[in-house]
mmCIF file with all atom_site columns, C-alpha atoms in Angstrom:
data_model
loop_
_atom_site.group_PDB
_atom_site.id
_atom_site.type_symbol
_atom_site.label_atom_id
_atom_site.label_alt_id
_atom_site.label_comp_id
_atom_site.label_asym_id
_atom_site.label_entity_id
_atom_site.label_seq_id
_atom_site.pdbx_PDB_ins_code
_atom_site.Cartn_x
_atom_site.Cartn_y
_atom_site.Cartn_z
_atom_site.occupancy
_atom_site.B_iso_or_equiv
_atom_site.pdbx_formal_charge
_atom_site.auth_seq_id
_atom_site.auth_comp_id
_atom_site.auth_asym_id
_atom_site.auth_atom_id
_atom_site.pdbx_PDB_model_num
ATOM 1   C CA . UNK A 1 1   ? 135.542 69.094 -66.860 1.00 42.00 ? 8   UNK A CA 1
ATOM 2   C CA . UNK A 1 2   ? 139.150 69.098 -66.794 1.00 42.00 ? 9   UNK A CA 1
ATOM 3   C CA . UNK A 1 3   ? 140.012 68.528 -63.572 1.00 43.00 ? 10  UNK A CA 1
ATOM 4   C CA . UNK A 1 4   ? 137.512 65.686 -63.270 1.00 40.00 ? 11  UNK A CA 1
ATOM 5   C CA . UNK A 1 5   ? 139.089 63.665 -66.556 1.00 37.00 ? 12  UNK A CA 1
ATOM 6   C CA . UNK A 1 6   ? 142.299 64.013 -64.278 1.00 40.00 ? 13  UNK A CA 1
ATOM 7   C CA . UNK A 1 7   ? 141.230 62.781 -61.199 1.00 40.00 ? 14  UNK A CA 1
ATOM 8   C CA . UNK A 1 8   ? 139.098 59.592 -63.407 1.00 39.00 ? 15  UNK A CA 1
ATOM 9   C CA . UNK A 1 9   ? 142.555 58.934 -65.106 1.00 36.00 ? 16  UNK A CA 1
ATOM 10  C CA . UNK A 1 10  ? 144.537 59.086 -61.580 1.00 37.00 ? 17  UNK A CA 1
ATOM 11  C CA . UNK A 1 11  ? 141.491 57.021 -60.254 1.00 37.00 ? 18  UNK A CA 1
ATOM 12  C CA . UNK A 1 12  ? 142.114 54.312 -62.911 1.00 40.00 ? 19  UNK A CA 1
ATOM 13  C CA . UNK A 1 13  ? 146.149 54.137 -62.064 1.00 39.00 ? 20  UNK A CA 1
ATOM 14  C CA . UNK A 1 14  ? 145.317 54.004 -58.461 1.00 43.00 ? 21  UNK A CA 1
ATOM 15  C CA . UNK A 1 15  ? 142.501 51.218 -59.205 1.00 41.00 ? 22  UNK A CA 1
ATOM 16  C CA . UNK A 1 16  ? 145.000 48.948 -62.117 1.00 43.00 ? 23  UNK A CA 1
ATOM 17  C CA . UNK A 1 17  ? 147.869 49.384 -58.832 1.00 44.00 ? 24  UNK A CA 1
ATOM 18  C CA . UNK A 1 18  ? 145.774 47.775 -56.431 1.00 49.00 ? 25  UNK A CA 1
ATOM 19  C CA . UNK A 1 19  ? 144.906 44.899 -58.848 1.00 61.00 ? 26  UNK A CA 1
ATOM 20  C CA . UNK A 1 20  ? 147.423 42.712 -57.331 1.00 66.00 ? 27  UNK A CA 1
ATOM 21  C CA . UNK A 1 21  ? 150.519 44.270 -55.963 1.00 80.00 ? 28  UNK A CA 1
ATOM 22  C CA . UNK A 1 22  ? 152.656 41.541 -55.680 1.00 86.00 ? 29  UNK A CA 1
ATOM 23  C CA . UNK A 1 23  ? 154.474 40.759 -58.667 1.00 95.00 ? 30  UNK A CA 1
ATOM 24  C CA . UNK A 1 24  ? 154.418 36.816 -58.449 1.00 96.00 ? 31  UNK A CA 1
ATOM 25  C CA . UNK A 1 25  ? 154.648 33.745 -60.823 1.00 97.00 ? 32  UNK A CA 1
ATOM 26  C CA . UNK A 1 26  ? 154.123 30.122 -59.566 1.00 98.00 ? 33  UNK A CA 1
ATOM 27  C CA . UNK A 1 27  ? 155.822 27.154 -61.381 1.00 98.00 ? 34  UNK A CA 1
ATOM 28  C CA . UNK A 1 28  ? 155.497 23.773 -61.200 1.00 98.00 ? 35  UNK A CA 1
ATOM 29  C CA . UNK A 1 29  ? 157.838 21.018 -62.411 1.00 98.00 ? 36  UNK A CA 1
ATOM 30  C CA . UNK A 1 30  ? 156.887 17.526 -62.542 1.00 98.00 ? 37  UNK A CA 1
ATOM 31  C CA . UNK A 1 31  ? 158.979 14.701 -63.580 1.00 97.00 ? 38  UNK A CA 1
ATOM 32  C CA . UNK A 1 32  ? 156.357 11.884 -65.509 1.00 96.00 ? 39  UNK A CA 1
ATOM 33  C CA . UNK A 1 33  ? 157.892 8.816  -64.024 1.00 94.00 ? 40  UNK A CA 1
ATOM 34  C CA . UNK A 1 34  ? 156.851 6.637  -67.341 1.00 95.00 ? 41  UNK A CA 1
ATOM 35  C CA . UNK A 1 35  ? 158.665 9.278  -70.093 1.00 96.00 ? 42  UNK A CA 1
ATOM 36  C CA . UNK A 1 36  ? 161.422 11.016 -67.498 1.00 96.00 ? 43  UNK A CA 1
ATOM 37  C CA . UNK A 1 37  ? 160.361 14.583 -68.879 1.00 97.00 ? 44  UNK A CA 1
ATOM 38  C CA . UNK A 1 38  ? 159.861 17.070 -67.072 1.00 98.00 ? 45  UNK A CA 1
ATOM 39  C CA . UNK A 1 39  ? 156.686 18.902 -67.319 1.00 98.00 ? 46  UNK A CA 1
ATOM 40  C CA . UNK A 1 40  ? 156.623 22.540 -66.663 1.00 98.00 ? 47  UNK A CA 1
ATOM 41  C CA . UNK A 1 41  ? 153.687 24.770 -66.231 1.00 98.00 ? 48  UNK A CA 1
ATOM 42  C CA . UNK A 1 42  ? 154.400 28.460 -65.698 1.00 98.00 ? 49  UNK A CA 1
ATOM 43  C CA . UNK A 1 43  ? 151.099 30.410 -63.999 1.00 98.00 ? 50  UNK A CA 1
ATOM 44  C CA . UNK A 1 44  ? 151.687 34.189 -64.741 1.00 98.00 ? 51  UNK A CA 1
ATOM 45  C CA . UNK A 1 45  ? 149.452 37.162 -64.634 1.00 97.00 ? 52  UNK A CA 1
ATOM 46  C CA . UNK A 1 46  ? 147.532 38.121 -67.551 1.00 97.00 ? 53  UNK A CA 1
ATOM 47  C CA . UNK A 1 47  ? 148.159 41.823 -67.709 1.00 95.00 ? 54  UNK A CA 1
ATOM 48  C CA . UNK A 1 48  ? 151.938 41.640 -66.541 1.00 96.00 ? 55  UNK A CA 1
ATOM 49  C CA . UNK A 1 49  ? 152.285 38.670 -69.215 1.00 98.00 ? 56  UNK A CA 1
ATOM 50  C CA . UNK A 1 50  ? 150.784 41.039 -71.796 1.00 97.00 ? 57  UNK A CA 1
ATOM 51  C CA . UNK A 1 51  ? 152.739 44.099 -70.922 1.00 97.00 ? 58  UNK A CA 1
ATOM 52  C CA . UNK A 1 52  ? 156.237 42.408 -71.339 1.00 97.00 ? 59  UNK A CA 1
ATOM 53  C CA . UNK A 1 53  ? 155.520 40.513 -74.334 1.00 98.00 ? 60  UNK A CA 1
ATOM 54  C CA . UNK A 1 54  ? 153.917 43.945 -75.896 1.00 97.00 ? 61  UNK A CA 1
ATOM 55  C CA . UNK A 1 55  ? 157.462 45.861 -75.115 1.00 97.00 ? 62  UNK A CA 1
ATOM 56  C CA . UNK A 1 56  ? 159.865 42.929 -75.765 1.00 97.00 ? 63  UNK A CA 1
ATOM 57  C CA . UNK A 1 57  ? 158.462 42.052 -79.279 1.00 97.00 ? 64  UNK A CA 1
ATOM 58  C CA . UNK A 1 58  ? 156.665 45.522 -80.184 1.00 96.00 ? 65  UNK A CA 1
ATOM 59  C CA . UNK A 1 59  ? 152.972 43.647 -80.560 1.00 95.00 ? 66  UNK A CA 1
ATOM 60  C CA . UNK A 1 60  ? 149.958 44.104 -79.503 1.00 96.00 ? 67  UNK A CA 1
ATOM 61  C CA . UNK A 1 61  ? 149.674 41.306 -76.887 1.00 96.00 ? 68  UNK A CA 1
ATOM 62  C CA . UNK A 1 62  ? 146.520 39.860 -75.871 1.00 97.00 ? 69  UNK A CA 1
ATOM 63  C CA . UNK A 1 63  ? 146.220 36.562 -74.490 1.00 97.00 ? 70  UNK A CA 1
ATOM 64  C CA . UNK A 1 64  ? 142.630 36.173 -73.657 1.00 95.00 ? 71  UNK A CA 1
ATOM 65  C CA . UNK A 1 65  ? 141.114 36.485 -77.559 1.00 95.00 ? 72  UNK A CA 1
ATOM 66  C CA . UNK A 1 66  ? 140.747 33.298 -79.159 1.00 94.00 ? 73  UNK A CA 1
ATOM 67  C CA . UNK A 1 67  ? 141.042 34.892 -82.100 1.00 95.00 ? 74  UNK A CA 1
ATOM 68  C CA . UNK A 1 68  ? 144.552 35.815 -81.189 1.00 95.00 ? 75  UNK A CA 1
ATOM 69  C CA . UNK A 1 69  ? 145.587 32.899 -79.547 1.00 96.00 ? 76  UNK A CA 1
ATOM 70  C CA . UNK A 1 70  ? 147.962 31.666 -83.138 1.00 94.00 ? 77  UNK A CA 1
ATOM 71  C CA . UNK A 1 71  ? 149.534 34.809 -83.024 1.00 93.00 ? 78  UNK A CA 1
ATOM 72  C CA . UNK A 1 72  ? 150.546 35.097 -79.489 1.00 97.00 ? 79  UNK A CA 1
ATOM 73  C CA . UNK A 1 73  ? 151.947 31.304 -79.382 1.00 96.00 ? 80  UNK A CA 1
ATOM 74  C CA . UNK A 1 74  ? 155.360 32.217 -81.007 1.00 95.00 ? 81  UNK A CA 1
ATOM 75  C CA . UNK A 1 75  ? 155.547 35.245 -78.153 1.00 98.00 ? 82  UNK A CA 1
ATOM 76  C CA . UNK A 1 76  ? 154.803 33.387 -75.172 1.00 98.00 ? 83  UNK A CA 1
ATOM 77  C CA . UNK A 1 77  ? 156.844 30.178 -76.343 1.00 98.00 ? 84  UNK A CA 1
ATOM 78  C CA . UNK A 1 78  ? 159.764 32.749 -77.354 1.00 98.00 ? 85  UNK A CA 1
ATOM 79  C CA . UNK A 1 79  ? 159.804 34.809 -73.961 1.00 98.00 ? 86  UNK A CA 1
ATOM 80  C CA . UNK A 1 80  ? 159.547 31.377 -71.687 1.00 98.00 ? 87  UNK A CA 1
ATOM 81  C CA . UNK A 1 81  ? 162.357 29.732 -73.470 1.00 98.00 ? 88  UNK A CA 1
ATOM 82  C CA . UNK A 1 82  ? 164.684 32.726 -73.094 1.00 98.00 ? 89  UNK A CA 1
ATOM 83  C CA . UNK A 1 83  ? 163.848 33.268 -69.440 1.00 98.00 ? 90  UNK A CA 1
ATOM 84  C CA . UNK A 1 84  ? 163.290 29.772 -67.627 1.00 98.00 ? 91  UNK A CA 1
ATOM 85  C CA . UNK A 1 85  ? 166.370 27.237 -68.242 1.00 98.00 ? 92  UNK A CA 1
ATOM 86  C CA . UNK A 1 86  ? 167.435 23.765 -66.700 1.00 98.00 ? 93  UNK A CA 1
ATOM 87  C CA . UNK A 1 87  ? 169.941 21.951 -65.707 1.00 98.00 ? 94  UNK A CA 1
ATOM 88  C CA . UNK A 1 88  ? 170.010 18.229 -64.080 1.00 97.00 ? 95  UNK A CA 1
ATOM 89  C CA . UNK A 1 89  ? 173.153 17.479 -62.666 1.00 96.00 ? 96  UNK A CA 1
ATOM 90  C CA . UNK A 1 90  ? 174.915 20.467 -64.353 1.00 95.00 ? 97  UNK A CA 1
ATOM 91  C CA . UNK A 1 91  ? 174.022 18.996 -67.643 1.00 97.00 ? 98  UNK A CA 1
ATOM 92  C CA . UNK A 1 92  ? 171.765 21.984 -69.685 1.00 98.00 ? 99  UNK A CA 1
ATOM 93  C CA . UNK A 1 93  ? 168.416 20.128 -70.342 1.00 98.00 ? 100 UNK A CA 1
ATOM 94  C CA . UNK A 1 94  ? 166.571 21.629 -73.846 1.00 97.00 ? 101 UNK A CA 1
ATOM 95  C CA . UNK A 1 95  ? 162.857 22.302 -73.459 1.00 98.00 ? 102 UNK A CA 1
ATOM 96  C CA . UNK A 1 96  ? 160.421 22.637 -75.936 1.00 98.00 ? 103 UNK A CA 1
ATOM 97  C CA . UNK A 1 97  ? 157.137 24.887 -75.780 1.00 98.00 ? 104 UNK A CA 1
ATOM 98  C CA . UNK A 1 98  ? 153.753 23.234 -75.898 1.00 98.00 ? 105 UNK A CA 1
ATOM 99  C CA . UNK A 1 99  ? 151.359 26.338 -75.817 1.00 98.00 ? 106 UNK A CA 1
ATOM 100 C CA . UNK A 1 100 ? 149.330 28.141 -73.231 1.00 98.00 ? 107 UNK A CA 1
ATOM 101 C CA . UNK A 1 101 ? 145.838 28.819 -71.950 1.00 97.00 ? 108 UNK A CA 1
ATOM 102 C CA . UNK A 1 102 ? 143.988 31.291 -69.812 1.00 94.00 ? 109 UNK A CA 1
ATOM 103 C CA . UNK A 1 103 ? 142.995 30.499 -66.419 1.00 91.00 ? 110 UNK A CA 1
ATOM 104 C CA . UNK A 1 104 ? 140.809 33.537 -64.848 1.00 84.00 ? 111 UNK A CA 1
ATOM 105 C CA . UNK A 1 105 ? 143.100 36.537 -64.451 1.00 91.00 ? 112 UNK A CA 1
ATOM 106 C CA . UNK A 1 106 ? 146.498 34.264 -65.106 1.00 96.00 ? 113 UNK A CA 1
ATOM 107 C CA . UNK A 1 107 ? 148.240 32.488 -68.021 1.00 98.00 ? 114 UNK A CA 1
ATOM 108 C CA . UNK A 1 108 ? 149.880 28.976 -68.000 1.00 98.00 ? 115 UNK A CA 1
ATOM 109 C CA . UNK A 1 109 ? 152.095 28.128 -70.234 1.00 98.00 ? 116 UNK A CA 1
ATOM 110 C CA . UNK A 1 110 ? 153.246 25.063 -71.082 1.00 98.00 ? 117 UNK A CA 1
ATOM 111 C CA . UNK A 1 111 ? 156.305 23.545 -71.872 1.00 98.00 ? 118 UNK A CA 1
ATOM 112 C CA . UNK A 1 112 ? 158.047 19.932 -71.631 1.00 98.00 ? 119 UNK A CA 1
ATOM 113 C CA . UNK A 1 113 ? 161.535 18.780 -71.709 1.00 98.00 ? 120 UNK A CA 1
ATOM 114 C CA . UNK A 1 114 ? 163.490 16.111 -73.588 1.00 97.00 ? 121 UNK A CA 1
ATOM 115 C CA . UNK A 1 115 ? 163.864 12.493 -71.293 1.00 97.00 ? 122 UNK A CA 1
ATOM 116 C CA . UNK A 1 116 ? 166.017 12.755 -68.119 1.00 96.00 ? 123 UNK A CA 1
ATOM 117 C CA . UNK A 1 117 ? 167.096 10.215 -65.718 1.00 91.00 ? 124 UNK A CA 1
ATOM 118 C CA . UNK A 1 118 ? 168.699 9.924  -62.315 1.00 92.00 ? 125 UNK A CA 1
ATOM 119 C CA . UNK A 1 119 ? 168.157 13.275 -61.336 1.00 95.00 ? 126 UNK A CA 1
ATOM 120 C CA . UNK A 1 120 ? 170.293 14.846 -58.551 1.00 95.00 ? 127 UNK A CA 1
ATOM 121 C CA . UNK A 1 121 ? 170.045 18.212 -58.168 1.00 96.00 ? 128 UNK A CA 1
ATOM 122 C CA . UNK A 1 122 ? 167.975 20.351 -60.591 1.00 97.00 ? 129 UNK A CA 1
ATOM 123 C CA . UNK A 1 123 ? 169.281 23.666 -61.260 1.00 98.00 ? 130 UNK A CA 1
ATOM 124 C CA . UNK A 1 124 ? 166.362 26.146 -62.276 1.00 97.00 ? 131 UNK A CA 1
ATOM 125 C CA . UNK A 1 125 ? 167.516 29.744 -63.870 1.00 97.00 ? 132 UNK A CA 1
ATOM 126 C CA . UNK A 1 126 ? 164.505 32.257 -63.831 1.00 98.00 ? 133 UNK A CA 1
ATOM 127 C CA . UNK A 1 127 ? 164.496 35.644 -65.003 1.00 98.00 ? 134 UNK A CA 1
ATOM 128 C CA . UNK A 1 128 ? 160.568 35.575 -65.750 1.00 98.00 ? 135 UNK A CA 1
ATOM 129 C CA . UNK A 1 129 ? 159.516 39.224 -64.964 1.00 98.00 ? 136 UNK A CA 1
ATOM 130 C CA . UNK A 1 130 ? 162.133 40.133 -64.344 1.00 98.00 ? 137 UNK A CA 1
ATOM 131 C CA . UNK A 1 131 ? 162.624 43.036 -67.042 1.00 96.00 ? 138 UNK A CA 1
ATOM 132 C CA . UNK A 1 132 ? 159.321 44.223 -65.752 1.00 95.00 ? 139 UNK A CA 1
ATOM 133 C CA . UNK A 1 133 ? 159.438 44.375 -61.907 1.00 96.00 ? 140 UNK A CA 1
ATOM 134 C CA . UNK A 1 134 ? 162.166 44.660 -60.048 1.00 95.00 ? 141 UNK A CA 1
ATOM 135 C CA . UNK A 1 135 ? 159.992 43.345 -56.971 1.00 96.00 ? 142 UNK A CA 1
ATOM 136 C CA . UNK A 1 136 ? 159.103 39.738 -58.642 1.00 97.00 ? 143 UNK A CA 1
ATOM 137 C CA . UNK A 1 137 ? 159.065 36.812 -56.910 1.00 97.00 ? 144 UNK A CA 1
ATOM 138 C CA . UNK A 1 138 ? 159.206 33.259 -58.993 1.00 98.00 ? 145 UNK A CA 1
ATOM 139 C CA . UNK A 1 139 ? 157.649 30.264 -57.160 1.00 98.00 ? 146 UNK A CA 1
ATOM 140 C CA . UNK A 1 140 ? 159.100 26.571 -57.647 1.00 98.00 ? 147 UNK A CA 1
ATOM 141 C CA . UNK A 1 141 ? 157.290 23.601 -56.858 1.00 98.00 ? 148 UNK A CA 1
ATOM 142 C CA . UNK A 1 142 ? 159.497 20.769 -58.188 1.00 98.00 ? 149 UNK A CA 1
ATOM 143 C CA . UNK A 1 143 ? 158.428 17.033 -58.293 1.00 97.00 ? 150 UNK A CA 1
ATOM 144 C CA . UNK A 1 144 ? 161.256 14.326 -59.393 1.00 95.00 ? 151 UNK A CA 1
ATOM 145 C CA . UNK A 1 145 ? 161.176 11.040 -58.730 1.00 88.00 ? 152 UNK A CA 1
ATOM 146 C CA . UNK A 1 146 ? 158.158 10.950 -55.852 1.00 89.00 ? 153 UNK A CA 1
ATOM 147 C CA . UNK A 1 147 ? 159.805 13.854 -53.896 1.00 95.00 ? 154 UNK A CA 1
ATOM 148 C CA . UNK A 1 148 ? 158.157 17.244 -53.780 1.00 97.00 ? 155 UNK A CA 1
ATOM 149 C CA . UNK A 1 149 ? 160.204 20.005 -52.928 1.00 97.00 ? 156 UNK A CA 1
ATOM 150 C CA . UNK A 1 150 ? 159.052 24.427 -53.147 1.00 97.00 ? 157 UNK A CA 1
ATOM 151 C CA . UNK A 1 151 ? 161.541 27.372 -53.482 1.00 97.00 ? 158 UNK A CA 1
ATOM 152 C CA . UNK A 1 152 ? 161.125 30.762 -54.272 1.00 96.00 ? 159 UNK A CA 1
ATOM 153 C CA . UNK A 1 153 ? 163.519 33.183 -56.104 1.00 97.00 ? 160 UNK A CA 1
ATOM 154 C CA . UNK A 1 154 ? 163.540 36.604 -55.323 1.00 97.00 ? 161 UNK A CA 1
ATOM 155 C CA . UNK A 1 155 ? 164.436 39.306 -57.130 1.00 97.00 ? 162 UNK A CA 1
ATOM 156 C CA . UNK A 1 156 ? 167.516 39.685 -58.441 1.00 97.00 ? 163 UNK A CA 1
ATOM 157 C CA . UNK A 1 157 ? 168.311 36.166 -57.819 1.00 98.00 ? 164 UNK A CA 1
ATOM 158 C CA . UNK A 1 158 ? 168.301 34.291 -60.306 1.00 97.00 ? 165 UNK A CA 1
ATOM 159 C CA . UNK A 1 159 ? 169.303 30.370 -60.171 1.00 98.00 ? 166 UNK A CA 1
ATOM 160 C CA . UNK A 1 160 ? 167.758 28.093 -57.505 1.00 97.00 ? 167 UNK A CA 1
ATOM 161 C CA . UNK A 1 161 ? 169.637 24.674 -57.130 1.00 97.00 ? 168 UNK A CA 1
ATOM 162 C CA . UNK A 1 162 ? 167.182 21.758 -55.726 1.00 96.00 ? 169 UNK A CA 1
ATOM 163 C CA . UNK A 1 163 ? 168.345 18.243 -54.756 1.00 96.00 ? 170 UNK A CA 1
ATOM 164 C CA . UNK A 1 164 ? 166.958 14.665 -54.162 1.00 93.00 ? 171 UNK A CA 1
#
């Protein structure tokens, strides 16, 4: 009975590994033309979400019960601010958190920053995952002023500068 507890529990590693072995997160950045903020939404695995915010902030993390949802906000919206910053033309550009929801097996989260005009070049620092995986790749897909541009950031890199 032993040995088959063992081999269900090294069954159930093997089985959560396969779950999706790439370590990915996919964000997109969208200038609204009428307000000039940018609006961010950051599409990250449920389970790798959880698992950082649980070991970063000692909690229990789950994303998917309503019933949790209030409690979880001031996670999310604290781990997002400290790992995804901007900069338009080299000038630091503050964002606020809106909130998340679940989509399947990912969160989005939400956030929005203050007015911005004439941007240049858009300077996007990422660490998201980062203290997790050291295999995670960060998608960009970055709209400003009509022109759509997509970058990725690789592990350990972490600042991707985009122009227009």
């Amino acid at each position: 009975m032993l040995l088959s507890l063992n081999a269900e529990v090294s069954l159930n590693k093997e089985a959560a590994a396969l779950k999706h072995p790439l370590h990915l997160s996919s964000t997109e950045i969208n200038q609204n033309a009428k307000t000039g903020r940018l609006e961010i939404s950051c599409r990250i695995f449920t389970d790798d979400f959880e698992d950082i915010l649980s070991r970063n902030y000692k909690v229990k993390a789950d994303l998917i019960k309503p019933a949790r949802h209030n409690d979880m906000d001031a996670v999310v919206g604290k781990y997002l601010l400290a790992h995804l910053q901007l900069a338009a033309n080299s000038r630091s550009i503050k964002l606020s958190y809106i909130g998340y929801e679940n989509d399947s097996e990912a969160v989005i989260v939400y956030l929005e920053s203050e007015p911005v005009k004439n941007i240049r070049s858009l300077e996007t620092s990422s660490t998201v995952l980062y203290d997790l995986f050291n295999d995670q790749v960060n998608i960009f897909h970055i709209t400003c002023q009509g022109n759509r541009k997509s970058a990725k950031l690789d592990y350990p890199s972490k600042k991707l500068v985009t122009t227009f």
